[in-house]
Each structure stands twice: as structure tokens, then as C-alpha cells.
Rosetta silent file (secondary structure, phi, psi, omega in degrees, C-alpha in Angstrom):
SEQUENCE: XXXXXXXXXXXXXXXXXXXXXXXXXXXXXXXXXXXXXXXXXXXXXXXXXXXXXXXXXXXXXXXXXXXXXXXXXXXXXXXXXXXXXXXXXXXXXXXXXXXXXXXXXXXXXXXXXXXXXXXXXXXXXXXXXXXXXXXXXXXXXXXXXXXXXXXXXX
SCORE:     score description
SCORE:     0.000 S_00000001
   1 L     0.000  120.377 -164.143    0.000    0.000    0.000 S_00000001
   2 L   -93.926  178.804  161.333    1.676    2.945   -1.301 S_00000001
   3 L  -130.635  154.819 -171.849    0.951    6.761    0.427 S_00000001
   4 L   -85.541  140.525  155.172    1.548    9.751   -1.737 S_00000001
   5 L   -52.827  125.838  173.905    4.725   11.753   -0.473 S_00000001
   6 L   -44.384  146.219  166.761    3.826   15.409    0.905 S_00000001
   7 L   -65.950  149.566  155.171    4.761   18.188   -1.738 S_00000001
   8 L   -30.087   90.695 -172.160    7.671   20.324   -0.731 S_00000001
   9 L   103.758  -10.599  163.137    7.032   23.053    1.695 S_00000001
  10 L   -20.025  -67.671 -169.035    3.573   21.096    2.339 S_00000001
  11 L   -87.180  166.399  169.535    4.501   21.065    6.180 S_00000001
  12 L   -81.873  164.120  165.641    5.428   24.029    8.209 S_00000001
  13 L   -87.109  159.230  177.281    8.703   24.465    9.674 S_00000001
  14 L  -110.973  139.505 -176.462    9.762   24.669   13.103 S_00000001
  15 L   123.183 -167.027  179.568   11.965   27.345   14.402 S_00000001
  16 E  -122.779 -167.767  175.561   12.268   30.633   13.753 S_00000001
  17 E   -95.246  146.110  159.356   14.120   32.843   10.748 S_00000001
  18 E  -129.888  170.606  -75.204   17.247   34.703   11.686 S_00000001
  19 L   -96.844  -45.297  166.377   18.889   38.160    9.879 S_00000001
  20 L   -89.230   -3.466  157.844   18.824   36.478    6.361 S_00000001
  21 L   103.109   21.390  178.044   15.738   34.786    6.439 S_00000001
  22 E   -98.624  172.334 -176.257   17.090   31.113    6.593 S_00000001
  23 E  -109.477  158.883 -153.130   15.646   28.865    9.206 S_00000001
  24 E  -124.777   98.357  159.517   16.956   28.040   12.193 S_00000001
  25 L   -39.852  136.525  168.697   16.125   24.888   14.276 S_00000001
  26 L   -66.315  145.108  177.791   14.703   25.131   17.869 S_00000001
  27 L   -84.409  105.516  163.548   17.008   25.098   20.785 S_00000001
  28 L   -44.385  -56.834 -178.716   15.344   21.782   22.770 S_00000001
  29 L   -26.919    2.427 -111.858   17.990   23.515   25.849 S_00000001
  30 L   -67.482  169.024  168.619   17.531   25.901   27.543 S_00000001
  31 H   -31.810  -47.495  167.190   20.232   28.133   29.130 S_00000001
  32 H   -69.418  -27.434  179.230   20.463   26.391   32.757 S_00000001
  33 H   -78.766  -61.188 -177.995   20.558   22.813   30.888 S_00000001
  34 H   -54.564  -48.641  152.481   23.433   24.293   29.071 S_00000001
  35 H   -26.204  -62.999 -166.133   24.891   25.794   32.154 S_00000001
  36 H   -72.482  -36.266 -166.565   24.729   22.858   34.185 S_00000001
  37 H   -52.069  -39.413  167.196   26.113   20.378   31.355 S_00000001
  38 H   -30.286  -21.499 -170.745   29.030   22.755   31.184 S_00000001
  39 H  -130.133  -39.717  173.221   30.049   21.186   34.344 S_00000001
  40 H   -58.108  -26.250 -170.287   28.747   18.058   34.861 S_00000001
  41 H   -84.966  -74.666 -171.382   30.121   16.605   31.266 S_00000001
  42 H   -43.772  -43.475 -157.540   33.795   17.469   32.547 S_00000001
  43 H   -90.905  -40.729  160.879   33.552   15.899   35.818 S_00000001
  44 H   -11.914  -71.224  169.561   31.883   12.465   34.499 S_00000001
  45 H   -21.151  -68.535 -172.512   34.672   12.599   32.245 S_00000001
  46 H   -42.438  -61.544 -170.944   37.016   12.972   34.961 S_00000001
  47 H   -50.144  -45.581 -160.405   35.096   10.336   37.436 S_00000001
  48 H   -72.096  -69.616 -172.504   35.340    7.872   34.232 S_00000001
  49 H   -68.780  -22.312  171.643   38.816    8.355   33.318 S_00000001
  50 H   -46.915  -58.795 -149.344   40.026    7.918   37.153 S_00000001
  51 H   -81.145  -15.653  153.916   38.466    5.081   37.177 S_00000001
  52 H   -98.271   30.400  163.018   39.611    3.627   34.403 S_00000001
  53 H  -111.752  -45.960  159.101   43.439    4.271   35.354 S_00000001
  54 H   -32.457  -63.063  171.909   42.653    2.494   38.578 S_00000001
  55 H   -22.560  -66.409 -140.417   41.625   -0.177   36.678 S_00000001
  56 H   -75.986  -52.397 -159.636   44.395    0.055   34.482 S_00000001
  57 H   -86.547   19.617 -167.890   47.249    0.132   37.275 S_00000001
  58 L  -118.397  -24.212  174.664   45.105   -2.816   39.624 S_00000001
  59 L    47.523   47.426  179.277   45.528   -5.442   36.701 S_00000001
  60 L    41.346   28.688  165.861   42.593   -6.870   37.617 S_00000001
  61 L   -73.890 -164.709  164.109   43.563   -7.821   41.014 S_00000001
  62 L   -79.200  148.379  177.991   41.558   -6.491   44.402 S_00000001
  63 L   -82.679  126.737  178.451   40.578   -2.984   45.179 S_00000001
  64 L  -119.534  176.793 -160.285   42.605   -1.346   47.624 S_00000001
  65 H   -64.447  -54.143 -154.180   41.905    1.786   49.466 S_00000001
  66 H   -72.096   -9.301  179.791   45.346    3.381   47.675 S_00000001
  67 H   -62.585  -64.226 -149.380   43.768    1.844   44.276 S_00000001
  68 H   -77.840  -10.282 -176.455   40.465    4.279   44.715 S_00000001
  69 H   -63.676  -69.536  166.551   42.887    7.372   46.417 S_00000001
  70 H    -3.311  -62.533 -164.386   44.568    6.615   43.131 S_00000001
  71 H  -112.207   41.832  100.834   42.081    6.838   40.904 S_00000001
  72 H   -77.722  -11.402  166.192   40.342   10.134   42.444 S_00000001
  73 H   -47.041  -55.904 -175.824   43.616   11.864   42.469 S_00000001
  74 H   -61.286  -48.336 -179.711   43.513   11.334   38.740 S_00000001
  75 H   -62.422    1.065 -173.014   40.150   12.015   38.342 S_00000001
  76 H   -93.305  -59.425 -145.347   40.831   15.360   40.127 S_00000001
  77 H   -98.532    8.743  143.614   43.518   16.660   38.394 S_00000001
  78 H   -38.921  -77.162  155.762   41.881   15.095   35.075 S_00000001
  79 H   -14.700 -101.591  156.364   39.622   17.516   35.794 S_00000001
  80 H   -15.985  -37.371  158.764   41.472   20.461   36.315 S_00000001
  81 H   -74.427  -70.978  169.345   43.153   20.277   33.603 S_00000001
  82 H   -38.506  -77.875  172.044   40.074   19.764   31.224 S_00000001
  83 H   -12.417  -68.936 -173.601   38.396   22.223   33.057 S_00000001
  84 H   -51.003  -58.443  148.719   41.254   24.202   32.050 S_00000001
  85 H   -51.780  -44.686 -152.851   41.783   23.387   28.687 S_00000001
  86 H   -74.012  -32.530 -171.040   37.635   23.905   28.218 S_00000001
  87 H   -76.182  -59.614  171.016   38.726   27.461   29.455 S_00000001
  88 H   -53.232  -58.957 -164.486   41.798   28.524   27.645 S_00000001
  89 L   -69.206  -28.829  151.879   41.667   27.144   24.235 S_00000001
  90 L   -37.184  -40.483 -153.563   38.484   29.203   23.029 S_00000001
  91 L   -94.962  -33.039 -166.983   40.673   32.177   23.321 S_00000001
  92 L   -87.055  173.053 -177.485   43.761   31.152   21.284 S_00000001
  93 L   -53.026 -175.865 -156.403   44.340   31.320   17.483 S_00000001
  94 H   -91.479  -25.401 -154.139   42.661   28.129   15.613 S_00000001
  95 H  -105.828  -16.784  174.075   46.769   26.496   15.364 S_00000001
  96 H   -78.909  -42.828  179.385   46.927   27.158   19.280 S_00000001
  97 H   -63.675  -75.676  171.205   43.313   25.417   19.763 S_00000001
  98 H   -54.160  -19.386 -178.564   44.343   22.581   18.293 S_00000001
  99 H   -61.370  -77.108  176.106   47.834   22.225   19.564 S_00000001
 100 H    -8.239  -49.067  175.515   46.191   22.390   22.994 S_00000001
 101 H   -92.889   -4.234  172.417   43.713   19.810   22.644 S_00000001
 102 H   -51.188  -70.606 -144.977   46.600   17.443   21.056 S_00000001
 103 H   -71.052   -9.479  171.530   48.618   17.788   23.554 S_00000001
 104 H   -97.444    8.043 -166.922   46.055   16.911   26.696 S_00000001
 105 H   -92.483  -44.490 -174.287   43.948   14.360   24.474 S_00000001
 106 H   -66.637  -42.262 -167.196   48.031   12.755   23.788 S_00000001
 107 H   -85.040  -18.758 -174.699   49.525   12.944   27.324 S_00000001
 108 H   -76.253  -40.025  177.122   45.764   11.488   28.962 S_00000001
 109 H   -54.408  -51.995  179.129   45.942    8.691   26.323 S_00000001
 110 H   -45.936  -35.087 -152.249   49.580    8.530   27.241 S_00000001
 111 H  -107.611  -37.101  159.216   49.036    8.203   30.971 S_00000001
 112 H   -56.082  -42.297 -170.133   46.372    5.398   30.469 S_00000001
 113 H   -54.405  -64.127 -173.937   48.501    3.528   28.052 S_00000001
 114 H   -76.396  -32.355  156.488   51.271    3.253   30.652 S_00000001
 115 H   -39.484  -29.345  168.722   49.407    2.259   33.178 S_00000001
 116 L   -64.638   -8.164  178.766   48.256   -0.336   31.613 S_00000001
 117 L   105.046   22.815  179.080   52.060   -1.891   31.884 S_00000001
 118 L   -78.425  170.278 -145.710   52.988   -1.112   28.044 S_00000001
 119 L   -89.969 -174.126  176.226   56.797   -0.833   27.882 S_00000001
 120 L   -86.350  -25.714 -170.220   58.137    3.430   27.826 S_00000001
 121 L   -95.404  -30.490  168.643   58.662    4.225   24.073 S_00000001
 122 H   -67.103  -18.537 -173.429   54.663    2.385   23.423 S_00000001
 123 H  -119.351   35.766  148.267   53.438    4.534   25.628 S_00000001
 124 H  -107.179  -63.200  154.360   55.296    7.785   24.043 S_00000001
 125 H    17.367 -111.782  163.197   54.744    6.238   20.933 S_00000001
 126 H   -46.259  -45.702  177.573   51.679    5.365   20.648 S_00000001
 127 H  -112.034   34.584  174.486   49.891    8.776   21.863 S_00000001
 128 H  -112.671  -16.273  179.455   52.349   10.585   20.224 S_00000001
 129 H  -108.850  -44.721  163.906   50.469    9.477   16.693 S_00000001
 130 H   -38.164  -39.365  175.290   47.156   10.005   18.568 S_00000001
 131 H   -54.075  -65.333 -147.574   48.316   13.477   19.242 S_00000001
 132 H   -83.983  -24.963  171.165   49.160   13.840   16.053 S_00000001
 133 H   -60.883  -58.798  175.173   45.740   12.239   14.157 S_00000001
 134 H   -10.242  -54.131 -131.114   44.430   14.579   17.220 S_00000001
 135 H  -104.245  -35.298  158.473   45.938   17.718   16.357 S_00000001
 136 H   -69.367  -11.737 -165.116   44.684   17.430   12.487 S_00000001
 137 H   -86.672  -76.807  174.193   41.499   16.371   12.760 S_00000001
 138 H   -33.174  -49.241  173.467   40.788   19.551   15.405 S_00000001
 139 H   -58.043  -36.170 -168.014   42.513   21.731   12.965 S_00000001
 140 H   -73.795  -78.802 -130.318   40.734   21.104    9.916 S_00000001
 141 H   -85.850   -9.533  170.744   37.697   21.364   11.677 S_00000001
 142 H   -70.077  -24.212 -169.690   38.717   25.028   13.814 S_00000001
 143 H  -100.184   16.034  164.942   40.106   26.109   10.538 S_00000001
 144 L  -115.180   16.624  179.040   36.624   25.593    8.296 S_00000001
 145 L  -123.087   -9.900 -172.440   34.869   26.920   11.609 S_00000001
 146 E  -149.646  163.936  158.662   36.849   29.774   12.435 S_00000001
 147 L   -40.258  162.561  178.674   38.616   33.084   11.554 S_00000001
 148 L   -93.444   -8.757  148.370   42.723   33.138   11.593 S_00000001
 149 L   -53.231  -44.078 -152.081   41.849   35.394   15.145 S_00000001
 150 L   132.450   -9.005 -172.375   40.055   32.771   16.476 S_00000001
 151 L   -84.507  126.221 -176.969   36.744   33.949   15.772 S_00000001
 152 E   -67.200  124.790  155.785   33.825   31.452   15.036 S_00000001
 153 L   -68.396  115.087  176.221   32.749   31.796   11.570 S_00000001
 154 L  -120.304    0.000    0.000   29.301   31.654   10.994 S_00000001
């Protein structure tokens, strides 16, 4: 049983127009959802990645109290640093943004890696080519998203 397809422009749209008259999907968000996520998304993160370095250095052995110190230390100064990064790197040029997120997405991979036991040159190595997939991927997309200030193009 076939159904006829609507014509084009049949239904209305949702949203509004903005300064050139293209349409704009609604923000589902509101400001305070955005607000809170701002913070909550970082520390997950954080909570997440401690807990998988505990993991990591415990080799599947028993949990000891210096395991879980262990892995909220990390998740703290995970944190802090992300936090940190989330703060800074908006501000610098688009070749600065990306360096930035290389280098903490390469030294956190790096700090997991060796925990895990890999030998010292896999775990420079390895998330030294992460860095580096990292630090292109992030460029390409700040430099078809932004000004050579830094400024979001939109």
C-alpha cells in the first residue's frame, strides 16, 4: 500500500528565521541545561577516566583503598586540567586550539597507556600518533569553523 509523499514546503517548519531569512532549528535547551552540562560533562569525564586508570594500574587484582585514592587523584587533576583546557583554548588562534587539545587528548591517552604496563617508548609512541591524528582532525575542523583570530565563523 503505497501513500503519496507530501509536496515540498507542504509542512510548516519549526523554528524561527534569523537576519537572512534562513531557518533556524529550535534550541530543545535551555540556558540552565546548558549551564549545568558545562560542568557536569567534565567531571563524568574525569570520574570515568580515574576510574579507568585504577583499573588500568590494579591489573585486575583487588581494590585497595590506595587503588580508589589513586584513581580520584587522577580524576581530580583530570579535571582540572580539562576544566582548564575547556577554558583557555576558546581564546587562542585556531593552530593554538588545536595544539592544545593534542597535547592533553596525547599525554591522557599517554598516561592510560602506561598504566596499563605497556613498555616506555609504546606509551610515548603510541599517543604521540594520537596526538598527532588529534591535532589534524581539530585543525581542519577550527580552521573551516573559524577566523585566523580565532573567531567562530558563521
Amino acid at each position: 500500500m503505497a501513500h503519496a509523499a507530501p509536496a515540498s514546503g507542504a509542512l510548516p517548519r519549526s523554528g524561527r528565521k534569523d537576519a537572512r531569512g534562513t531557518y533556524v532549528p529550535p534550541d530543545i535547551l535551555d540556558a540552565r541545561t546548558h549551564r549545568m552540562a558545562r560542568i557536569a560533562v567534565p567531571v563524568l569525564t574525569a570520574l570515568v577516566y580515574g576510574y579507568w586508570a585504577a583499573a588500568n594500574r590494579r591489573g585486575g587484582g583487588p581494590v585497595t583503598g590506595w587503588n580508589l585514592l589513586f584513581g580520584f587523584l587522577t580524576a581530580l587533576v583530570f579535571a582540572v586540567v580539562f576544566f582548564g583546557v575547556l577554558t583557555i583554548a576558546p581564546r587562542l588562534r585556531r593552530e593554538l586550539h588545536a595544539l592544545t587539545w593534542a597535547v592533553f587528548i596525547g599525554v591522557s591517552f599517554g598516561f592510560l597507556y602506561n598504566q596499563a604496563g605497556a613498555s616506555m617508548v609504546r606509551s610515548v609512541g603510541i599517543p604521540l600518533l594520537v596526538a598527532a591524528v588529534t591535532f589534524i582532525v581539530f585543525f581542519y575542523r577550527f580552521y573551516t569553523r573559524e577566523d585566523a583570530v580565532g573567531h567562530r565563523v558563521h
